[in-house]
Coordinates of C-alpha atoms and ligand atoms in Angstrom, one line a residue:
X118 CA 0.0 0.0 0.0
X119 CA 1.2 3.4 -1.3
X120 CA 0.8 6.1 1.3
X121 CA 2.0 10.0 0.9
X122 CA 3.7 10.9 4.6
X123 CA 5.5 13.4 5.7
X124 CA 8.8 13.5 8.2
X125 CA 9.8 16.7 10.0
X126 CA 13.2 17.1 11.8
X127 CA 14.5 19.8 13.8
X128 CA 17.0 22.0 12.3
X129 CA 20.8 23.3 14.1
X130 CA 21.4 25.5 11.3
X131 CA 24.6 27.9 11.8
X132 CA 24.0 31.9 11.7
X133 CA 25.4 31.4 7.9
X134 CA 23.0 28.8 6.8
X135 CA 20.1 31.0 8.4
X136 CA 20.9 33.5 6.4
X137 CA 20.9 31.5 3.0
X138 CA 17.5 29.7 3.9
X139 CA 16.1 33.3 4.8
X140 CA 17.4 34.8 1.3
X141 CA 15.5 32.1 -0.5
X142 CA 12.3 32.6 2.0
X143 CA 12.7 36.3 0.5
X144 CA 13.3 35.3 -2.7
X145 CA 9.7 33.2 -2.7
X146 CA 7.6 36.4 -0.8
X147 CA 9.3 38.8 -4.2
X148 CA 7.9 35.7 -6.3
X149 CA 4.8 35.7 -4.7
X150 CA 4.3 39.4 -4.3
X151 CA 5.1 40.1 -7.7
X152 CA 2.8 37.7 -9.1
X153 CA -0.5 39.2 -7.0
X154 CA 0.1 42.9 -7.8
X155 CA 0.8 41.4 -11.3
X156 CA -2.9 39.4 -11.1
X157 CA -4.4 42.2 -9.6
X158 CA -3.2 45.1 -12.3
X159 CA -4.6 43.0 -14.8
X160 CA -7.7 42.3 -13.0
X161 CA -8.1 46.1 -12.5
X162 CA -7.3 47.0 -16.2
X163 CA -9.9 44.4 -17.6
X164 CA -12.8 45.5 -15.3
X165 CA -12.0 49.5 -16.3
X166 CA -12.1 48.4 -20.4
X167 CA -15.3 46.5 -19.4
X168 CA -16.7 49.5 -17.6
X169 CA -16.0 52.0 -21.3
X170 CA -17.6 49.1 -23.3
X171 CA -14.8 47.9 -25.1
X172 CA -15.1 44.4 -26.3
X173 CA -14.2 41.2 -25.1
X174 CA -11.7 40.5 -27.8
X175 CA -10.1 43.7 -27.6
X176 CA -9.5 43.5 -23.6
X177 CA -6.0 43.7 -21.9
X178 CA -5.1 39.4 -21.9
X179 CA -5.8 37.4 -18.9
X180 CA -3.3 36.5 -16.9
X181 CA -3.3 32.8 -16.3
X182 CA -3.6 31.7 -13.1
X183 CA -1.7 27.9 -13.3
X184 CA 1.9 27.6 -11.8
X185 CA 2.8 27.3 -15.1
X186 CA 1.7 30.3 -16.4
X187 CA 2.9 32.6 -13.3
X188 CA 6.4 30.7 -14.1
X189 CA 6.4 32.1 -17.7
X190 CA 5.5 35.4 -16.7
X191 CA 7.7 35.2 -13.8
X192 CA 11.1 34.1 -15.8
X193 CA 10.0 37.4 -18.7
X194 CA 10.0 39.8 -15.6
X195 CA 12.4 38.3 -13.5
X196 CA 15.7 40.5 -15.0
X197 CA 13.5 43.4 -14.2
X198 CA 12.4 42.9 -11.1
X199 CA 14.8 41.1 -9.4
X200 CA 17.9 41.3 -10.9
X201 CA 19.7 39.6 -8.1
X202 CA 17.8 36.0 -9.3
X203 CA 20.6 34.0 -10.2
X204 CA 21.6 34.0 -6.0
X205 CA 18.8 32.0 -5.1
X206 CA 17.3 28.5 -6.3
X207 CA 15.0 29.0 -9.1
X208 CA 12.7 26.5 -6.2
X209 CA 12.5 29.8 -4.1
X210 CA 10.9 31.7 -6.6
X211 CA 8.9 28.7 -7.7
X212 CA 7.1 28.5 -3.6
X213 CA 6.3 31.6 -4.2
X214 CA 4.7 30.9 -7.5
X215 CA 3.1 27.8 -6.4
X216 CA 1.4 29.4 -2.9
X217 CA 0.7 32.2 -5.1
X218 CA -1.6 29.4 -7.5
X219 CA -2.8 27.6 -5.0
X220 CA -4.7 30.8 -3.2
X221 CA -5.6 31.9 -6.2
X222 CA -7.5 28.4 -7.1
X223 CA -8.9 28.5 -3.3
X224 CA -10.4 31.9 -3.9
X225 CA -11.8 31.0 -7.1
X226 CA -12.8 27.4 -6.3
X227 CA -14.8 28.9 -3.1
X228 CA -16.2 31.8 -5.1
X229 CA -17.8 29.1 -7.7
X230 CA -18.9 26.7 -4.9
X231 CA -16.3 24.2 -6.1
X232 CA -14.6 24.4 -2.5
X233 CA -16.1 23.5 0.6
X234 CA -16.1 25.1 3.9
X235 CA -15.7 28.3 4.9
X236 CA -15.8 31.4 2.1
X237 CA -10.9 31.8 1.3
X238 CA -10.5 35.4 0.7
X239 CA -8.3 36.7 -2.0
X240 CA -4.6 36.2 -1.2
X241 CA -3.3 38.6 0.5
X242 CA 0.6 40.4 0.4
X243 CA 3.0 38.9 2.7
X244 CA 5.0 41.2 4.4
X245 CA 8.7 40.7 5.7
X246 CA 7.6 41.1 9.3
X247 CA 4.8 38.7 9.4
X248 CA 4.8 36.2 6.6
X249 CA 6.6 32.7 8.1
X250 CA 9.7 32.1 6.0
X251 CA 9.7 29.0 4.2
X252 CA 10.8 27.5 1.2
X253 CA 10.1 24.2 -1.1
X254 CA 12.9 22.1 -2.6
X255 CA 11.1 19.8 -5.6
X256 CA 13.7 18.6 -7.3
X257 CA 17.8 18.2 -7.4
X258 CA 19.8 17.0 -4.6
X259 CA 17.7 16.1 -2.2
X260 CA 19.3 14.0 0.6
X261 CA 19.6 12.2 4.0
X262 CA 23.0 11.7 5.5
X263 CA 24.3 8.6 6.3
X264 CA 25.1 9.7 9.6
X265 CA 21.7 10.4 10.1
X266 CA 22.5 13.2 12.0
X267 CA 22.6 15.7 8.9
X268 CA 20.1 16.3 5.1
X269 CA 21.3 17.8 1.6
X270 CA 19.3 20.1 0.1
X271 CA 19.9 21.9 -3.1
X272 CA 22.1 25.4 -2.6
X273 CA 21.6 24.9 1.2
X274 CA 24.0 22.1 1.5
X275 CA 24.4 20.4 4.5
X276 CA 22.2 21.2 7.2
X277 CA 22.5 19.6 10.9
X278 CA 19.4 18.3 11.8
X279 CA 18.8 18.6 16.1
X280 CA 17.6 15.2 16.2
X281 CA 17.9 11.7 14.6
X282 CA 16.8 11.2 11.2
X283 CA 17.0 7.1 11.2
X284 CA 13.1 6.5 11.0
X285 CA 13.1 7.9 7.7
X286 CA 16.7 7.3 6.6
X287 CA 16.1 3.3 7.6
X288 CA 12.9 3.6 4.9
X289 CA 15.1 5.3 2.4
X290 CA 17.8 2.4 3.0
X291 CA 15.2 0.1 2.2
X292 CA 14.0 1.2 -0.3
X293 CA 10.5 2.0 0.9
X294 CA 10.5 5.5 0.5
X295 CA 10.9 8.6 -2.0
X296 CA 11.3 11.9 -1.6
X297 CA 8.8 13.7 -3.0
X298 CA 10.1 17.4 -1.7
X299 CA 11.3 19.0 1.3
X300 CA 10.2 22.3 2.6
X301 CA 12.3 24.5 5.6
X302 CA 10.5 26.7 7.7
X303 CA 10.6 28.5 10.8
X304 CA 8.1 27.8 13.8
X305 CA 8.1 29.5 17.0
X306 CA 11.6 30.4 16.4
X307 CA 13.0 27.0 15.7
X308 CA 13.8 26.0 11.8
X309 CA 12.6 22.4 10.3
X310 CA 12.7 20.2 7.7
X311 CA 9.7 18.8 6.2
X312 CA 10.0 16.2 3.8
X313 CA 7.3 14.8 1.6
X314 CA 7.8 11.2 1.5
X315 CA 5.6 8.4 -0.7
X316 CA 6.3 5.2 1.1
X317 CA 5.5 1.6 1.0
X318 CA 3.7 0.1 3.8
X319 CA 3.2 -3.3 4.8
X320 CA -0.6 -4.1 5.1
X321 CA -1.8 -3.8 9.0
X322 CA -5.0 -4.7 10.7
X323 CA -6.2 -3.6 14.0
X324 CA -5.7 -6.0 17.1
X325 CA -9.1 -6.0 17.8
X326 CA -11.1 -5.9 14.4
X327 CA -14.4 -6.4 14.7
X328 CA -14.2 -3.8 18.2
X329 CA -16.3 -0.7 18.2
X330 CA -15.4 2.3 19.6
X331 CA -17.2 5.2 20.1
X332 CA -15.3 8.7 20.5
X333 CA -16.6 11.9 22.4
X334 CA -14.5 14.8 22.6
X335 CA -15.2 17.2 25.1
X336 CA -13.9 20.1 27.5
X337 CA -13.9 18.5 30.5
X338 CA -11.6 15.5 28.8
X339 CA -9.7 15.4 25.7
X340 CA -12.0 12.1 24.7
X341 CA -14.4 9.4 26.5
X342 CA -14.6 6.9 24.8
X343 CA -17.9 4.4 24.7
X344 CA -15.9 1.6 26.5
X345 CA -15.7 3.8 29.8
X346 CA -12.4 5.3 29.6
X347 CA -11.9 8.8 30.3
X348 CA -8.2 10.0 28.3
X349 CA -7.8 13.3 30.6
X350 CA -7.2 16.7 28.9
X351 CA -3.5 17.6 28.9
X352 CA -4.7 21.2 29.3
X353 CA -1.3 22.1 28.8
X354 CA -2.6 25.3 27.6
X355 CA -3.9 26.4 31.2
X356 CA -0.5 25.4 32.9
X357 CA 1.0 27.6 30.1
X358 CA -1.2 30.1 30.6
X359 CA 0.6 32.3 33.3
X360 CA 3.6 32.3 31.7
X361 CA 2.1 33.4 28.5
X362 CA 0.3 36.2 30.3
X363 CA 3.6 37.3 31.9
X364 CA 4.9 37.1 28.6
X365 CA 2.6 38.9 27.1
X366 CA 2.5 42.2 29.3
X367 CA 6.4 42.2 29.0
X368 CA 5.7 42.9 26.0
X369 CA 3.1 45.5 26.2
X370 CA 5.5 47.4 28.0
X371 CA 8.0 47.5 25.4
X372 CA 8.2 49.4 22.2
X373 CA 6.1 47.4 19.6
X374 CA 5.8 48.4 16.3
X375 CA 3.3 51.6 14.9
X376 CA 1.8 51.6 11.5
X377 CA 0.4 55.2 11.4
X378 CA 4.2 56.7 12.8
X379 CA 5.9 54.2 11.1
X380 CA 7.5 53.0 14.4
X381 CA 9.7 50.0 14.3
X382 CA 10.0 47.7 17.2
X383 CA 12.6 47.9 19.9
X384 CA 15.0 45.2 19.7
X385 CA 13.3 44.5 23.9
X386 CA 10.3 43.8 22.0
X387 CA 11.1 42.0 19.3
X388 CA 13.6 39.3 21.7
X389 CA 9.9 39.6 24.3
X390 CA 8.5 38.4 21.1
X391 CA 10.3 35.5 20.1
X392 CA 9.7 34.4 23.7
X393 CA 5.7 34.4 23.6
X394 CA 6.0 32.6 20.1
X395 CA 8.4 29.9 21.6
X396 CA 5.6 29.5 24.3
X397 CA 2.8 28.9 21.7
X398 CA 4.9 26.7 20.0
X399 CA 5.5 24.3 23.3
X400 CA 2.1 24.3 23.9
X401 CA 1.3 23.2 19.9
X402 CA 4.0 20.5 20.3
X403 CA 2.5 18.9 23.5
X404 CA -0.9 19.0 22.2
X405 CA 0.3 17.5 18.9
X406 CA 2.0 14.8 21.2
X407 CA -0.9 13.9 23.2
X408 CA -3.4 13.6 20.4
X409 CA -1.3 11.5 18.4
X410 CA -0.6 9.0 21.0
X411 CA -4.2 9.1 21.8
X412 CA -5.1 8.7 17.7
X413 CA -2.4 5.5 17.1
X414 CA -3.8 3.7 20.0
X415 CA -7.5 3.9 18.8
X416 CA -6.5 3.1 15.5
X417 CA -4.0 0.0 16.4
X418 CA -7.2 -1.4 18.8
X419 CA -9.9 -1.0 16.9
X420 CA -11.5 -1.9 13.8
X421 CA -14.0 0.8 13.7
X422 CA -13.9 3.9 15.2
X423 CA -17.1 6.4 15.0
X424 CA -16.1 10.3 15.7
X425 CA -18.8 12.9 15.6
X426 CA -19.0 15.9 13.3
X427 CA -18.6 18.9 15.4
X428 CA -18.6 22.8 13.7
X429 CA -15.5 23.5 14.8
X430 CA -14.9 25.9 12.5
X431 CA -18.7 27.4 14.4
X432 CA -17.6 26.9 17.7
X433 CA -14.3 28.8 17.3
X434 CA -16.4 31.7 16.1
X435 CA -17.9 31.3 19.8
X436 CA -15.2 33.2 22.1
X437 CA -15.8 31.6 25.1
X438 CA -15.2 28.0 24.0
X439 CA -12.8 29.2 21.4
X440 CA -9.6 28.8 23.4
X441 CA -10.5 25.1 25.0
X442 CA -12.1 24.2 21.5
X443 CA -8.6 25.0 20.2
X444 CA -6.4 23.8 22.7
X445 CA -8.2 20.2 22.6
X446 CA -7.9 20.4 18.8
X447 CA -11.3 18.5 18.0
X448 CA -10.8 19.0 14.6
X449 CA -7.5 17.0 14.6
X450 CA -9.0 14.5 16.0
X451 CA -11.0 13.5 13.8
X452 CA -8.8 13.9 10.7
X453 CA -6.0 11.9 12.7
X454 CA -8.4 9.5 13.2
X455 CA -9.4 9.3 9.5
X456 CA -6.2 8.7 8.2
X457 CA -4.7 6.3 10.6
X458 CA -7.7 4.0 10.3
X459 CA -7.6 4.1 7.3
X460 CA -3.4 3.0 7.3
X461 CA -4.3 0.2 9.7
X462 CA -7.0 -1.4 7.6
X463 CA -9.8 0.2 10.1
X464 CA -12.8 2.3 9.0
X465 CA -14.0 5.7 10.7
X466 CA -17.2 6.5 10.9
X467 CA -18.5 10.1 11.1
X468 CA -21.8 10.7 12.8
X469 CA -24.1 13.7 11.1
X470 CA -23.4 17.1 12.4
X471 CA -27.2 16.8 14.0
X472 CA -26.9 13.6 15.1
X473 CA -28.4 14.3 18.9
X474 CA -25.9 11.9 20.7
X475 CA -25.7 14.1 23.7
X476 CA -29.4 14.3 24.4
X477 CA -30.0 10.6 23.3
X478 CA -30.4 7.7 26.0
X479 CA -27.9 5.0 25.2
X480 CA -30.0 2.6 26.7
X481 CA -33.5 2.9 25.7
X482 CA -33.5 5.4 22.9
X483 CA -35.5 8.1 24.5
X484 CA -34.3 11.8 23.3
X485 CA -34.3 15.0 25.1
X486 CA -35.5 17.9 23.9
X487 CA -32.6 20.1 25.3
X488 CA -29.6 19.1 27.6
X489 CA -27.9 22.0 28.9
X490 CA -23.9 22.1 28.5
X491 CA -23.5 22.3 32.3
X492 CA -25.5 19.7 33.2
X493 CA -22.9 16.6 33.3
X494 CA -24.6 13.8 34.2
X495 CA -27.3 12.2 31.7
X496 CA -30.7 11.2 33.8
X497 CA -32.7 9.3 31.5
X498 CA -36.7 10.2 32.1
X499 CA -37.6 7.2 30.6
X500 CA -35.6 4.3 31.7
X501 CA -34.0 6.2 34.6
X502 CA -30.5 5.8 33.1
X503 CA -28.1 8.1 34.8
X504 CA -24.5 8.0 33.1
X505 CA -21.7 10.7 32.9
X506 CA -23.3 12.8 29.7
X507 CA -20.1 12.2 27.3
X508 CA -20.1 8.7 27.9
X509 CA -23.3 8.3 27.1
X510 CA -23.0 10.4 24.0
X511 CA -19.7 8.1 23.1
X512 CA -22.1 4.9 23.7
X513 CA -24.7 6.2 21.1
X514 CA -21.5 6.6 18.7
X515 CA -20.3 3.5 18.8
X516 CA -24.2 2.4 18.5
X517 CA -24.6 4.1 15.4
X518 CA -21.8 1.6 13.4
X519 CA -24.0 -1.0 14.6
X520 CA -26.4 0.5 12.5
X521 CA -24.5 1.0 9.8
X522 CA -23.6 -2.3 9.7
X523 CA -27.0 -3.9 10.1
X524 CA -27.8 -1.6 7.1
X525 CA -25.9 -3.0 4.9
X526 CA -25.2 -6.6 4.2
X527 CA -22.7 -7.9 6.9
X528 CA -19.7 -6.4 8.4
X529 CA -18.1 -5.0 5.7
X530 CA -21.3 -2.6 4.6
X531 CA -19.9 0.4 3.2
X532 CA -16.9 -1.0 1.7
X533 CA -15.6 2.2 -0.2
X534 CA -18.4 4.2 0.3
X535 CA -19.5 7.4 0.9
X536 CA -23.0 8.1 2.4
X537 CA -24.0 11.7 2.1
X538 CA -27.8 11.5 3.8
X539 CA -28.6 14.6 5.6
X540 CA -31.5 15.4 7.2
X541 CA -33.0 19.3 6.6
X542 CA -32.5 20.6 9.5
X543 CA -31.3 20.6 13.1
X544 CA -34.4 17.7 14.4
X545 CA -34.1 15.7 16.9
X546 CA -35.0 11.7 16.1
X547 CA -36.0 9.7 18.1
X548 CA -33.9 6.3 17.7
X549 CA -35.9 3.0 18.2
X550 CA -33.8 0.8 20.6
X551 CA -31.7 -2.2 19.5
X552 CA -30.3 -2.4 16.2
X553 CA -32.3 -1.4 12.6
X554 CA -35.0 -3.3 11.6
X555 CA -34.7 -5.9 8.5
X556 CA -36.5 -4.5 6.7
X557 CA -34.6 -1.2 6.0
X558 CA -31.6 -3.2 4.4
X559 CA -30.3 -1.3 1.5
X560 CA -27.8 1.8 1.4
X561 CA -29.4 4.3 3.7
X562 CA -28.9 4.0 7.0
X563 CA -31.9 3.9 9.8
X564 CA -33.5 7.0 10.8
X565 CA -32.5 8.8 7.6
X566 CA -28.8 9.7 8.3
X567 CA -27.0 8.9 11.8
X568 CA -23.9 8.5 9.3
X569 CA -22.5 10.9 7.1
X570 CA -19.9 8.9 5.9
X571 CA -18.1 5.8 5.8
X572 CA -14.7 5.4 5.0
X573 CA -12.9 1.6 4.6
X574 CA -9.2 0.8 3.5
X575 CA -8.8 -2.0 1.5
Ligands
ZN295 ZN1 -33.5 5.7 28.8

């Protein structure tokens, strides 16, 4: 099985290297920059011929908006406009040129309804300041050391990495991997290498196939899942959080940067700067850490995992859940959990968006009309059930696969598919307990749509 990964090491990189990587960062922002205003003069000249009636045929020429074409116009301009080319990789240039396509194709893709999700705006310039320098090596020398302790990259040379590179250099040995390209940037203050790798993996299939396991993410705990197990919150965001702050008003009281005057930032600020971003980042990578040993273990375990489909994009819009929404990183979830099922020969499950699993009794069906988010515990009117109110959600999670898979013919309904079944609106159904009738075999699940979609490796 053929799977696109990627592999990100830590960079040491001497103040002379830091230099070279940040003149080729540069080089990609005068690429890019160049290539909007250029997108946007045209844009600007079309519409004004349009608005004096001239005709179609007769109007200023499109600029095309493929990498390709931005290349072309790009390599005409280049002598103009950046005279100094030759001193950076033509890659540099070509980052910029690619980012530049891609946000174009977001804009226009979201504009046409193409894209899903939330409306992209029109690309924006990146400034010196504020754009993250990064740059994308696609082809020539593109290498890990033998010592595993160092990577090749074209112009760059030899760059020490901070930590071990054996997990991929061992694939590379073996012949079970390929480069596809490698892109440095700088996080929170600390550079990487990010290579993206096709690799060969051996077929895998959960310890426990035919288990079921239903996952609730919350506030109160990163995940409870529907076996009873509560994974606790790392809330290393909170036990940040003071230092931030302290971080933060350091700042304030230093000389930040002014638009209107011109002002540049004090070199104070700029050093209190680099702190509060080094924070952020330590609070990204421990989050990233727990997630990800929480995501591999469902996946190893079990053969089908059912997530729910949470706005998050919604519920960061709400302020007050904004910061916990973020810091448990729902959304990750989710997509970690899609991929690495779908790498260990497992299937995800996502329940609808208005699936009520909160307000739903896991025992006997009933469903409330409104369960408040402070209220913890779930009290069943009907049956008298009274269970911790994420567990039960998680329950009627890992209930739903039971209905997919009644729905279909056998255990391995929904082989490959996709089931897009919405209901209208945000109803509450009321479930009938134990699993679907007979009768309702076929490709839509019970109840008109618990399950949005099913996703199986093969
Ligand atoms: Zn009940």
């Amino acid at each position: 099985m053929k799977a696109i990964q990627a592999y990100r090491f830590a960079l040491d990189l001497t103040p002379l290297q830091e230099r070279v990587v940040l003149a080729h960062a540069g080089a990609a922002r005068v690429a890019y920059n160049w290539g909007l205003a250029r997108v946007k003069a045209v844009m600007d000249q079309r519409a004004a011929e349009r608005s004096y009636g001239t005709p179609d045929e007769l109007l200023t020429p499109a600029l095309g908006w493929n990498l390709a074409a931005l290349r072309k116009a790009w390599n005409a301009a280049k002598s103009d406009v950046a005279p100094w080319w030759a001193e950076c990789s033509k890659e540099a240039f070509n980052t910029g040129l690619d980012n530049l396509a891609r946000g174009l194709k977001n804009w226009s893709d979201s504009r046409t309804g193409k894209r899903a999700g939330r409306r992209v705006g029109f690309p924006r310039f990146k400034s010196r300041r504020r754009a993250t320098p990064s740059v994308r090596f696609t082809t020539g020398a593109i290498r890990v050391g033998a010592d595993r302790k160092h990577v090749v990259l074209p112009r760059l040379g030899r760059l020490k990495t901070h930590e071990s590179t054996r997990k991929l250099a061992r694939r590379l040995e073996a012949g079970t991997a390929r480069i596809l390209s490698a892109t440095v940037r700088r996080d929170g203050g600390r550079w990487h290498v990010a290579f993206c790798v096709e690799v060969e993996r051996a077929e895998r299939i959960p310890t426990r196939p035919q288990a079921v396991v239903g996952v609730d993410v919350g506030i109160t705990h990163l995940a409870v899942l529907s076996t009873g197990e509560m994974v606790p919150n790392p809330r290393h965001l909170d036990e940040a959080a003071q230092r931030m702050r302290r971080l933060a008003r350091q700042m304030s009281r230093r000389v930040g940067p002014d638009r209107r005057t011109g002002l540049r930032p004090s070199n104070r600020w700029e050093r209190a700067r680099q702190q509060v971003a080094r924070a952020h980042a330590r609070v990204a990578n421990l989050r990233r850490d727990g997630l990800h040993k929480l995501t591999t273990r469902l996946a190893g375990e079990y053969g089908t995992i059912v997530v729910e489909d949470l706005n998050v994009a919604g519920m960061l819009r709400n302020r007050r859940l904004a910061r916990q929404v973020a810091d448990a990183g729902f959304g990750e979830i989710r997509r970690q959990v899609a991929y690495k099922a779908e790498r260990n020969g497992g299937r995800r499950i996502v329940a609808d968006r208005w699936y009520p699993s909160s307000k739903t009794c896991s025992d006997c069906g009933a469903v409330k009309a409104k369960l408040p988010l402070r209220v913890r515990t779930y009290i069943c009117d009907s049956c008298g059930l009274a269970l911790d109110r994420d567990l039960n959600a998680a329950r009627n999670l890992a209930a739903i696969a039971r209905e997919v898979t009644t729905a279909g013919s056998g255990p391995v309904a929904g082989r490959g598919a996709d089931r897009k079944t919405r209901p209208g609106g945000p109803v509450a159904m009321k479930r009938q307990p134990g699993p679907a009738q007979a009768d309702k075999t076929g490709t839509v699940p019970p109840q008109g749509g618990t399950c949005r979609s099913v996703a199986r490796a093969h």
